[in-house]
Coordinates of C-alpha atoms (C1' of nucleotides) in Angstrom, one line a residue:
Chain A
M1 CA 30.7 -5.1 8.9
S2 CA 29.0 -8.5 9.5
V3 CA 30.5 -11.5 7.9
S4 CA 28.3 -13.6 5.6
P5 CA 28.4 -17.1 7.1
E6 CA 28.1 -18.8 3.7
A7 CA 29.8 -18.1 0.4
P8 CA 27.5 -15.8 -1.6
S9 CA 25.0 -18.1 -3.5
L10 CA 21.4 -18.3 -4.4
A11 CA 20.8 -21.0 -1.8
R12 CA 18.9 -18.7 0.5
F13 CA 16.8 -17.5 -2.3
L14 CA 16.0 -21.1 -3.3
A15 CA 15.2 -21.9 0.3
R16 CA 12.7 -19.0 0.3
L17 CA 11.1 -20.3 -2.8
M18 CA 10.9 -23.8 -1.5
R19 CA 8.9 -22.6 1.5
R20 CA 6.0 -21.8 -0.8
S21 CA 6.5 -23.8 -4.0
A22 CA 7.2 -27.4 -4.7
L23 CA 10.2 -27.7 -7.1
T24 CA 11.8 -30.8 -8.4
E25 CA 15.5 -31.6 -8.0
S26 CA 16.4 -30.5 -11.5
E27 CA 14.4 -27.3 -11.1
Q28 CA 16.3 -26.6 -7.9
A29 CA 19.6 -27.3 -9.6
A30 CA 18.7 -25.0 -12.4
I31 CA 18.2 -22.1 -10.0
L32 CA 21.4 -22.7 -8.1
A33 CA 23.2 -22.8 -11.5
L34 CA 22.1 -19.3 -12.4
P35 CA 25.0 -17.0 -13.3
A36 CA 25.5 -14.3 -10.8
T37 CA 28.0 -11.6 -9.8
V38 CA 28.6 -10.5 -6.3
R39 CA 28.5 -6.8 -5.4
C40 CA 29.0 -4.8 -2.2
V41 CA 26.7 -1.8 -2.1
A42 CA 27.2 1.2 0.2
P43 CA 24.4 2.4 2.3
N44 CA 22.2 5.4 1.4
R45 CA 23.0 5.5 -2.2
D46 CA 20.6 4.3 -4.9
F47 CA 22.0 1.3 -6.6
V48 CA 18.9 1.1 -8.8
R49 CA 17.6 4.5 -9.8
L50 CA 14.0 5.5 -10.5
G51 CA 13.0 5.1 -14.2
E52 CA 16.2 3.2 -15.1
R53 CA 15.9 0.2 -17.3
V54 CA 17.5 -2.8 -15.6
D55 CA 18.7 -6.0 -17.2
Q56 CA 19.5 -8.0 -14.1
A57 CA 17.7 -8.7 -10.8
C58 CA 19.4 -8.7 -7.5
C59 CA 19.3 -11.0 -4.5
V60 CA 20.1 -9.8 -1.0
I61 CA 22.9 -11.9 0.6
D62 CA 23.7 -9.8 3.6
G63 CA 22.4 -6.6 5.0
L64 CA 19.1 -4.8 4.4
V65 CA 17.8 -3.3 1.1
A66 CA 14.9 -0.9 0.8
R67 CA 12.6 0.3 -2.0
F68 CA 12.2 4.0 -1.9
D69 CA 9.5 6.2 -3.4
Q70 CA 8.7 9.8 -2.8
N71 CA 6.1 12.5 -3.2
A72 CA 6.5 15.7 -5.1
E73 CA 8.1 17.5 -2.2
G74 CA 10.7 14.8 -2.0
D75 CA 9.5 13.3 1.3
R76 CA 10.8 9.8 1.2
Q77 CA 8.7 6.7 1.7
I78 CA 10.1 3.2 2.0
T79 CA 7.6 0.8 0.3
A80 CA 9.4 -2.4 1.0
L81 CA 12.3 -3.7 3.1
H82 CA 14.2 -6.7 1.9
V83 CA 16.1 -9.2 4.1
P84 CA 18.7 -11.7 3.0
G85 CA 17.2 -14.3 0.6
D86 CA 14.8 -11.8 -1.0
M87 CA 15.0 -10.6 -4.5
P88 CA 13.9 -6.9 -4.2
D89 CA 13.5 -6.3 -7.9
L90 CA 12.5 -9.8 -9.1
Y91 CA 9.5 -8.0 -10.7
S92 CA 11.9 -6.4 -13.2
V93 CA 12.2 -9.7 -15.0
V94 CA 8.8 -8.9 -16.5
Q95 CA 8.8 -5.1 -16.0
P96 CA 12.4 -3.9 -16.6
R97 CA 11.6 -0.2 -16.1
A98 CA 12.2 0.5 -12.4
T99 CA 9.4 2.4 -10.7
S100 CA 11.1 2.8 -7.4
A101 CA 14.7 3.3 -6.4
L102 CA 16.6 0.6 -4.5
Q103 CA 19.0 1.4 -1.7
A104 CA 21.0 -0.5 0.9
L105 CA 20.3 0.7 4.5
S106 CA 23.6 -0.8 5.8
E107 CA 26.6 -2.0 4.0
S108 CA 25.2 -4.9 2.0
T109 CA 26.2 -7.7 -0.2
I110 CA 24.0 -8.5 -3.2
L111 CA 24.1 -10.9 -6.1
S112 CA 23.1 -9.8 -9.6
V113 CA 21.5 -12.3 -11.9
P114 CA 21.0 -11.4 -15.6
H115 CA 17.4 -11.2 -16.7
A116 CA 18.3 -13.2 -19.8
A117 CA 19.3 -16.2 -17.6
L118 CA 16.1 -15.9 -15.5
R119 CA 13.9 -15.6 -18.6
E120 CA 15.5 -18.7 -20.1
L121 CA 14.6 -20.6 -17.0
T122 CA 11.0 -19.4 -16.9
G123 CA 10.7 -20.4 -20.5
D124 CA 12.1 -23.9 -19.9
Y125 CA 10.5 -24.6 -16.5
P126 CA 6.9 -23.5 -16.1
A127 CA 7.1 -24.4 -12.4
I128 CA 9.9 -22.0 -11.9
A129 CA 8.0 -19.2 -13.6
E130 CA 5.2 -20.0 -11.2
A131 CA 7.4 -20.0 -8.2
L132 CA 8.9 -16.6 -9.1
W133 CA 5.5 -15.2 -9.8
R134 CA 4.3 -16.5 -6.4
D135 CA 7.3 -15.0 -4.7
C136 CA 6.4 -11.6 -6.2
M137 CA 2.9 -12.0 -4.9
V138 CA 4.1 -12.6 -1.4
D139 CA 5.8 -9.2 -1.6
G140 CA 2.5 -7.9 -2.9
M141 CA 0.7 -9.1 0.2
I142 CA 3.3 -7.6 2.4
L143 CA 2.8 -4.3 0.5
A144 CA -1.0 -4.4 1.1
Q145 CA -0.4 -4.8 4.8
W146 CA 2.0 -1.8 4.6
V147 CA -0.9 0.3 3.3
V148 CA -3.0 -0.8 6.3
N149 CA -0.2 -0.1 8.7
V150 CA 0.5 3.4 7.3
G151 CA -3.2 4.2 6.8
R152 CA -5.0 2.8 9.8
R153 CA -2.7 2.4 12.7
D154 CA -1.3 4.9 15.2
A155 CA 2.4 5.5 15.6
R156 CA 3.0 3.0 18.4
T157 CA 1.1 0.2 16.7
R158 CA 2.7 1.0 13.4
V159 CA 6.3 0.7 14.7
A160 CA 5.5 -2.4 16.7
H161 CA 3.9 -4.0 13.7
L162 CA 7.0 -3.3 11.6
L163 CA 9.3 -4.8 14.3
C164 CA 7.1 -7.9 14.3
E165 CA 7.2 -8.2 10.6
M166 CA 11.0 -7.9 10.4
A167 CA 11.5 -10.4 13.2
C168 CA 9.4 -12.9 11.3
R169 CA 10.9 -12.3 7.9
L170 CA 14.4 -12.5 9.4
G171 CA 13.4 -15.8 10.8
V172 CA 14.2 -14.9 14.4
A173 CA 10.7 -14.6 15.9
P174 CA 10.2 -16.9 18.8
A175 CA 6.9 -18.5 19.8
E176 CA 7.0 -16.4 23.0
G177 CA 9.3 -14.8 25.5
R178 CA 12.5 -12.8 24.9
L179 CA 14.1 -11.9 21.6
V180 CA 17.2 -9.9 20.7
F181 CA 18.1 -9.3 17.1
Q182 CA 20.0 -7.0 14.8
L183 CA 18.1 -4.6 12.5
P184 CA 20.6 -2.5 10.6
L185 CA 18.5 0.7 10.2
T186 CA 18.3 4.1 11.7
Q187 CA 15.4 5.9 13.3
Q188 CA 15.3 8.0 10.1
H189 CA 14.8 4.8 8.1
L190 CA 12.1 3.6 10.5
A191 CA 10.4 7.0 9.9
D192 CA 10.6 6.5 6.1
A193 CA 9.1 3.1 6.4
T194 CA 6.2 4.0 8.8
A195 CA 5.4 7.4 7.3
L196 CA 6.2 9.2 10.5
T197 CA 8.8 11.9 11.3
P198 CA 12.1 10.8 12.8
V199 CA 11.3 12.9 15.9
H200 CA 8.0 11.1 16.4
V201 CA 9.7 7.7 15.8
N202 CA 12.0 8.6 18.6
R203 CA 9.2 9.4 21.0
T204 CA 7.4 6.3 20.0
L205 CA 10.4 4.1 20.7
K206 CA 10.6 5.8 24.1
A207 CA 6.9 4.9 24.7
L208 CA 7.6 1.3 23.7
E209 CA 10.3 1.0 26.3
V210 CA 7.7 0.9 29.0
H211 CA 6.6 -2.4 27.5
G212 CA 10.1 -3.9 27.5
I213 CA 10.9 -3.1 23.9
S214 CA 14.0 -1.2 22.9
F215 CA 15.9 -0.4 19.8
R216 CA 19.4 0.9 20.2
H217 CA 22.6 0.6 18.3
R218 CA 20.7 -1.3 15.6
T219 CA 19.7 -3.9 18.1
V220 CA 16.1 -4.7 18.9
R221 CA 15.4 -6.1 22.3
I222 CA 12.0 -7.5 23.1
G223 CA 11.2 -8.7 26.6
D224 CA 7.9 -10.4 25.6
W225 CA 7.2 -11.3 22.0
R226 CA 3.5 -11.9 22.7
A227 CA 3.2 -8.4 24.2
L228 CA 4.8 -6.9 21.1
T229 CA 2.5 -8.7 18.7
A230 CA -0.5 -7.5 20.8
I231 CA 0.6 -3.9 20.6
G232 CA 1.4 -4.2 16.9
E233 CA -1.9 -6.0 16.1
F234 CA 0.3 -8.5 14.4
D235 CA -1.0 -11.6 12.6
P236 CA 1.7 -13.3 10.5
A237 CA -0.8 -15.0 8.2
Y238 CA -0.1 -12.5 5.4
L239 CA 3.6 -13.5 5.2
Q240 CA 2.6 -16.9 3.9
S241 CA 5.6 -18.3 5.7
D242 CA 4.0 -21.6 6.6
L243 CA 1.8 -22.7 3.8
R244 CA -0.3 -25.7 4.5
R245 CA 0.5 -28.8 2.4
E246 CA -2.7 -28.4 0.3
D247 CA -1.7 -24.9 -0.6
L248 CA 1.6 -26.0 -2.0
I249 CA 0.6 -26.2 -5.6
R250 CA 2.4 -26.4 -8.9
I251 CA 1.2 -26.1 -12.4
A252 CA 0.7 -29.0 -14.7
R253 CA 3.2 -30.3 -17.3
Chain B
M1 CA -28.2 -0.3 -13.1
S2 CA -25.8 0.5 -15.9
V3 CA -26.0 -1.7 -19.0
S4 CA -22.9 -3.4 -20.1
P5 CA -22.4 -2.4 -23.7
E6 CA -20.8 -5.6 -24.7
A7 CA -21.7 -9.2 -24.0
P8 CA -19.7 -10.4 -21.0
S9 CA -16.4 -11.7 -22.3
L10 CA -12.7 -11.6 -21.5
A11 CA -12.0 -9.3 -24.4
R12 CA -11.4 -6.3 -22.2
F13 CA -9.0 -8.3 -20.0
L14 CA -7.2 -9.4 -23.1
A15 CA -7.0 -5.8 -24.2
R16 CA -5.5 -4.9 -20.9
L17 CA -2.9 -7.6 -21.2
M18 CA -2.1 -6.6 -24.8
R19 CA -1.2 -3.1 -23.7
R20 CA 1.8 -4.4 -21.9
S21 CA 2.6 -7.8 -23.4
A22 CA 3.1 -9.1 -26.9
L23 CA 0.9 -12.1 -27.4
T24 CA 0.5 -14.2 -30.6
E25 CA -2.8 -14.8 -32.3
S26 CA -3.0 -18.3 -30.9
E27 CA -2.2 -17.1 -27.4
Q28 CA -4.9 -14.4 -27.7
A29 CA -7.4 -17.0 -28.9
A30 CA -6.5 -19.3 -26.0
I31 CA -7.3 -16.5 -23.5
L32 CA -10.6 -15.7 -25.1
A33 CA -11.5 -19.3 -25.1
L34 CA -11.2 -19.6 -21.3
P35 CA -14.3 -21.0 -19.7
A36 CA -16.1 -18.4 -17.5
T37 CA -19.3 -17.9 -15.7
V38 CA -21.1 -14.6 -15.4
R39 CA -22.2 -13.4 -12.0
C40 CA -23.8 -10.3 -10.7
V41 CA -22.6 -9.2 -7.3
A42 CA -24.4 -6.9 -4.9
P43 CA -22.5 -3.9 -3.4
N44 CA -21.1 -3.9 0.1
R45 CA -21.0 -7.6 0.6
D46 CA -17.9 -9.7 0.5
F47 CA -18.0 -12.0 -2.5
V48 CA -14.5 -13.3 -1.6
R49 CA -13.9 -13.6 2.1
L50 CA -10.7 -13.2 4.1
G51 CA -8.8 -16.5 4.5
E52 CA -11.0 -18.3 2.1
R53 CA -9.4 -20.7 -0.4
V54 CA -10.6 -19.8 -3.9
D55 CA -10.4 -22.0 -7.0
Q56 CA -11.4 -19.4 -9.5
A57 CA -10.2 -15.9 -10.4
C58 CA -12.7 -13.1 -11.3
C59 CA -12.6 -10.4 -14.0
V60 CA -14.6 -7.2 -13.6
I61 CA -16.9 -6.6 -16.5
D62 CA -19.0 -3.8 -15.2
G63 CA -18.9 -1.8 -12.0
L64 CA -16.2 -1.3 -9.5
V65 CA -14.6 -3.9 -7.2
A66 CA -12.4 -3.2 -4.1
R67 CA -10.0 -5.2 -2.1
F68 CA -10.6 -4.6 1.6
D69 CA -8.3 -5.0 4.6
Q70 CA -8.7 -3.9 8.1
N71 CA -6.9 -3.3 11.4
A72 CA -7.6 -4.9 14.7
E73 CA -10.3 -2.3 15.6
G74 CA -12.1 -3.1 12.3
D75 CA -11.3 0.2 10.6
R76 CA -11.5 -0.6 6.9
Q77 CA -8.8 0.1 4.4
I78 CA -9.2 -0.4 0.7
T79 CA -5.9 -1.6 -0.7
A80 CA -7.0 -1.7 -4.3
L81 CA -9.7 -0.5 -6.6
H82 CA -10.5 -2.5 -9.8
V83 CA -12.1 -1.2 -12.9
P84 CA -13.6 -3.2 -15.8
G85 CA -11.0 -5.3 -17.5
D86 CA -9.1 -5.9 -14.3
M87 CA -8.8 -9.3 -12.6
P88 CA -8.7 -8.3 -8.9
D89 CA -7.6 -11.7 -7.6
L90 CA -5.5 -13.0 -10.5
Y91 CA -2.8 -13.5 -7.8
S92 CA -5.0 -16.3 -6.4
V93 CA -3.9 -18.5 -9.4
V94 CA -0.5 -18.9 -7.6
Q95 CA -1.7 -18.1 -4.1
P96 CA -5.2 -19.5 -3.6
R97 CA -5.6 -18.4 0.0
A98 CA -7.2 -15.0 0.0
T99 CA -5.4 -12.5 2.2
S100 CA -7.9 -9.7 1.6
A101 CA -11.7 -9.6 1.1
L102 CA -13.2 -8.6 -2.3
Q103 CA -16.3 -6.5 -2.5
A104 CA -18.2 -4.7 -5.2
L105 CA -18.8 -1.0 -4.5
S106 CA -21.7 -0.7 -6.9
E107 CA -23.8 -3.4 -8.5
S108 CA -21.2 -5.1 -10.6
T109 CA -20.9 -7.9 -13.2
I110 CA -18.0 -10.2 -12.9
L111 CA -16.7 -13.2 -14.8
S112 CA -15.4 -16.2 -12.9
V113 CA -12.6 -18.2 -14.5
P114 CA -11.5 -21.6 -12.9
H115 CA -7.9 -21.7 -11.7
A116 CA -7.6 -25.1 -13.4
A117 CA -8.1 -23.5 -16.8
L118 CA -5.7 -20.7 -16.2
R119 CA -3.1 -23.0 -14.9
E120 CA -3.4 -25.2 -17.9
L121 CA -2.8 -22.1 -20.1
T122 CA 0.2 -21.0 -18.1
G123 CA 1.7 -24.5 -18.4
D124 CA 1.2 -24.6 -22.1
Y125 CA 2.1 -21.0 -23.0
P126 CA 5.0 -19.5 -21.2
A127 CA 4.3 -16.1 -22.7
I128 CA 0.8 -16.1 -21.2
A129 CA 2.3 -17.0 -17.8
E130 CA 4.6 -14.0 -18.2
A131 CA 1.7 -11.7 -19.3
L132 CA -0.3 -12.7 -16.2
W133 CA 2.7 -12.3 -13.9
R134 CA 3.3 -8.9 -15.5
D135 CA -0.3 -7.9 -15.0
C136 CA 0.0 -8.7 -11.3
M137 CA 3.1 -6.6 -11.1
V138 CA 1.3 -3.6 -12.5
D139 CA -1.2 -3.9 -9.6
G140 CA 1.9 -4.1 -7.4
M141 CA 3.2 -0.8 -8.7
I142 CA -0.2 0.8 -8.1
L143 CA -0.1 -0.5 -4.6
A144 CA 3.3 1.0 -3.9
Q145 CA 2.0 4.4 -5.0
W146 CA -1.0 3.8 -2.7
V147 CA 1.5 3.6 0.2
V148 CA 3.0 6.9 -0.8
N149 CA -0.4 8.5 -1.2
V150 CA -1.6 7.4 2.2
G151 CA 1.7 7.9 3.9
R152 CA 3.1 11.1 2.5
R153 CA 0.4 13.3 1.1
D154 CA -2.2 15.5 2.8
A155 CA -5.9 15.0 2.4
R156 CA -6.4 17.3 -0.6
T157 CA -3.5 15.9 -2.6
R158 CA -4.5 12.4 -1.6
V159 CA -8.0 12.6 -2.9
A160 CA -6.9 14.5 -6.1
H161 CA -4.3 11.8 -6.8
L162 CA -6.9 9.0 -6.4
L163 CA -9.3 10.8 -8.8
C164 CA -6.4 11.1 -11.3
E165 CA -5.5 7.5 -11.0
M166 CA -9.1 6.3 -11.5
A167 CA -9.6 8.6 -14.5
C168 CA -6.5 7.1 -16.2
R169 CA -7.3 3.5 -15.3
L170 CA -10.9 4.0 -16.6
G171 CA -9.3 5.3 -19.8
V172 CA -11.2 8.6 -19.7
A173 CA -8.3 11.0 -18.8
P174 CA -8.0 13.7 -21.4
A175 CA -4.7 15.4 -22.3
E176 CA -6.1 18.6 -20.8
G177 CA -9.3 20.5 -20.3
R178 CA -12.6 19.3 -19.1
L179 CA -13.6 15.9 -18.0
V180 CA -16.8 14.3 -16.6
F181 CA -17.0 10.7 -15.7
Q182 CA -18.9 8.2 -13.5
L183 CA -17.2 6.8 -10.4
P184 CA -19.6 4.6 -8.6
L185 CA -18.4 5.0 -5.1
T186 CA -19.5 6.9 -2.0
Q187 CA -17.6 9.4 0.2
Q188 CA -17.3 6.5 2.7
H189 CA -15.6 4.4 0.1
L190 CA -13.3 7.3 -0.8
A191 CA -12.4 7.5 2.9
D192 CA -11.7 3.8 3.0
A193 CA -9.3 4.2 0.1
T194 CA -7.5 7.3 1.2
A195 CA -7.3 6.4 4.9
L196 CA -9.3 9.5 5.9
T197 CA -12.6 9.8 7.7
P198 CA -15.8 10.3 5.7
V199 CA -16.2 13.7 7.4
H200 CA -12.8 14.8 6.3
V201 CA -13.3 13.5 2.8
N202 CA -16.5 15.6 2.6
R203 CA -14.6 18.7 3.7
T204 CA -11.8 17.9 1.3
L205 CA -14.2 17.6 -1.6
K206 CA -15.6 20.9 -0.6
A207 CA -12.1 22.4 -0.7
L208 CA -11.5 21.0 -4.2
E209 CA -14.6 22.6 -5.6
V210 CA -12.8 25.9 -5.5
H211 CA -10.5 24.4 -8.1
G212 CA -13.4 23.4 -10.4
I213 CA -13.5 19.8 -9.2
S214 CA -16.7 18.2 -7.9
F215 CA -17.9 14.8 -7.0
R216 CA -21.6 14.4 -6.7
H217 CA -24.1 11.6 -7.4
R218 CA -21.2 9.4 -8.3
T219 CA -20.2 11.8 -11.0
V220 CA -16.7 13.4 -11.1
R221 CA -16.6 16.8 -12.9
I222 CA -13.2 18.3 -13.6
G223 CA -12.9 21.7 -15.1
D224 CA -9.2 21.5 -15.8
W225 CA -7.4 18.2 -15.9
R226 CA -4.0 19.8 -15.7
A227 CA -5.0 21.6 -12.5
L228 CA -6.1 18.3 -10.9
T229 CA -2.9 16.5 -11.8
A230 CA -1.0 19.4 -10.3
I231 CA -2.9 19.3 -7.1
G232 CA -2.7 15.5 -6.9
E233 CA 1.1 15.4 -7.7
F234 CA 0.1 12.9 -10.4
D235 CA 2.5 11.3 -12.8
P236 CA 0.9 8.4 -14.6
A237 CA 4.2 6.6 -15.3
Y238 CA 3.6 4.0 -12.6
L239 CA 0.5 2.8 -14.3
Q240 CA 2.6 1.4 -17.1
S241 CA -0.2 2.2 -19.5
D242 CA 1.9 3.2 -22.5
L243 CA 5.0 1.0 -22.5
R244 CA 7.6 1.9 -25.1
R245 CA 8.2 -0.6 -27.8
E246 CA 11.5 -1.7 -26.4
D247 CA 9.9 -2.5 -23.1
L248 CA 7.4 -4.8 -24.7
I249 CA 9.2 -8.1 -24.0
R250 CA 8.3 -11.7 -24.1
I251 CA 10.2 -14.7 -22.9
A252 CA 12.0 -17.0 -25.2
R253 CA 10.8 -20.4 -26.5
Chain C
dC1 C1' 40.4 18.3 18.1
dG2 C1' 36.6 19.1 15.1
dG3 C1' 32.9 17.9 12.2
dG4 C1' 29.1 15.1 10.9
dC5 C1' 25.7 11.7 11.7
dC6 C1' 22.5 10.1 14.8
dG7 C1' 19.6 10.4 18.7
dT8 C1' 17.0 13.2 22.3
dT9 C1' 14.1 16.7 24.2
dG10 C1' 10.9 20.7 24.7
dA11 C1' 7.6 24.2 23.0
dC12 C1' 4.3 25.0 19.9
dA13 C1' 1.4 24.6 15.5
dC14 C1' -1.8 22.4 12.8
dA15 C1' -4.2 18.8 10.0
dA16 C1' -7.3 15.5 10.7
dA17 C1' -10.2 12.8 14.0
dT18 C1' -14.1 12.8 16.8
dC19 C1' -18.6 13.8 18.4
dA20 C1' -23.0 15.2 17.4
dA21 C1' -26.7 17.2 15.0
dT22 C1' -29.1 18.1 10.8
dG23 C1' -30.2 17.8 5.9
dT24 C1' -31.3 15.5 1.5
dC25 C1' -32.7 12.1 -1.4
dC26 C1' -35.1 7.9 -2.5
dG27 C1' -37.6 3.7 -2.3
dT28 C1' -41.2 1.3 0.2
dG29 C1' -45.4 0.4 2.2
dG30 C1' -49.6 2.0 4.3
Chain D
dC1 C1' -50.1 10.4 -2.0
dC2 C1' -47.8 10.9 2.0
dA3 C1' -45.2 9.0 6.1
dC4 C1' -41.4 6.6 7.3
dG5 C1' -36.8 4.7 7.4
dG6 C1' -32.3 4.3 5.8
dA7 C1' -28.2 5.5 3.3
dC8 C1' -25.6 9.3 2.2
dA9 C1' -24.0 14.0 2.7
dT10 C1' -23.1 18.3 5.3
dT11 C1' -21.8 21.3 9.0
dG12 C1' -20.0 23.1 13.5
dA13 C1' -17.4 22.7 17.8
dT14 C1' -13.8 20.6 20.0
dT15 C1' -9.9 17.3 20.8
dT16 C1' -5.8 15.0 19.7
dG17 C1' -2.0 12.8 17.4
dT18 C1' 1.6 14.0 14.9
dG19 C1' 4.5 17.5 12.6
dT20 C1' 7.5 21.4 12.9
dC21 C1' 11.2 24.1 14.7
dA22 C1' 15.1 24.5 17.3
dA23 C1' 18.5 23.3 20.4
dC24 C1' 21.6 20.1 22.4
dG25 C1' 24.2 15.6 23.4
dG26 C1' 26.8 11.5 22.3
dC27 C1' 29.7 9.1 19.5
dC28 C1' 32.7 7.8 15.9
dC29 C1' 36.2 8.8 12.7
dG30 C1' 39.4 11.4 10.2

DNA sequence: CGGGCCGTTGACACAAATCAATGTCCGTGG
DNA sequence: CCACGGACATTGATTTGTGTCAACGGCCCG
């Protein structure tokens, strides 16, 4: 029931792009001018279904969106979480057949942008094509870390790492000290994301409380950010959120 | 010590692109004309190191290349395996800072292509930029399945799934029946890829032998392909290897 | 007031990790 | 030609982290 502070627009998506790509004024304007329709999506219902052919990409304005996969027994696995400003299925512009389902975890607002408009842009502006491609690759790097998290870390480290990642991606991570922020997901969702059972997530959260970390009523409270990053073995480099000047490249032409 | 049947060239990479993207004659020619230098890489030594800034992308010609990540304790996790025709670090064209190390698993031949040349191409030919972007997204879909594999499947299913995936990506998977193929990796590598211990991989392979599946001396022998896909819960859809005509898109211009 | 979702807790089961030893193959150098 | 070392594979005994099952509690909302 949170109120979006700004009118729904692609401004936050553009801001996300600009952190990693150098775009000219006219390129920025072209992105902001993209046609888009606002939509509210209810939690826990696929708004993009597996195998479906989509003809528009969505941008999260408010709330939290997850990409769901599952094994043959139907055990769910979240393969990506998307915060406001992300485009969870940007990849569909070049690969319109959905290979994962998309679901909001809390009541969310999304903006739908037709592929046709995006494709027109990428044809006209190579630098925009590159920026979108790069944006997809950042999601890819996050996904690779997700494999490490699920494959090579124990429950406590795994949950701590996820909390760190979400704090950073939501832009609320401090340099050190205290932190309180909203994370609109349930312990069940946390289990789906970390490949644990809800029961064990519960016990793990209990174990983290000793270290001044709590998660209740969708609110994360961290007494000491440094302590959390230590427990979670967290190094934000893979998020590519502060690229050095020399890494800010753009293609010729 | 395998002998590459063809002279090192980007032909196999182009073939891979063409399975999923429609490229004109001139676009195809432009890709084949890319400058490239051949290199032999020794197994088990990083040829791209973590955090390094790279200025060329590589293409696997012969052998097997893996992307390695690790947790804080140094436990290794393979986040991607790359077969001949793949470009393991194509993403570096838009994101030149390596976030994972690259290593050959057996003596391998790779082709290095300067970013500058690739970027010139993507600037000149939007359809090539799109094809490369799409290619990266296929790797992304494989990676998402990797999360499901590691997170939500037991050891036997996990190993079987990986064998299925590799058979398909190597292009040797039959519709049914017997299959024998080379897979130049060790049980240790298999463990790094499936997030198991080498000891448990060994026991798991033993358990699979009952089902007519063996892996010895880098040779996989499968008595009944259907049986393996059943054990591995394998559905090749995510590999995007046979896109329907209507999904073969290319951007305007 | 009742039902459902979410969170919590305990007892127990089990898959996989760990530890440790041994075996096999192969290339190398004496 | 044989001894040696190293990489890889195999096996058994034991431990442990996480899953499973089941019950209960709190809270919101209709």
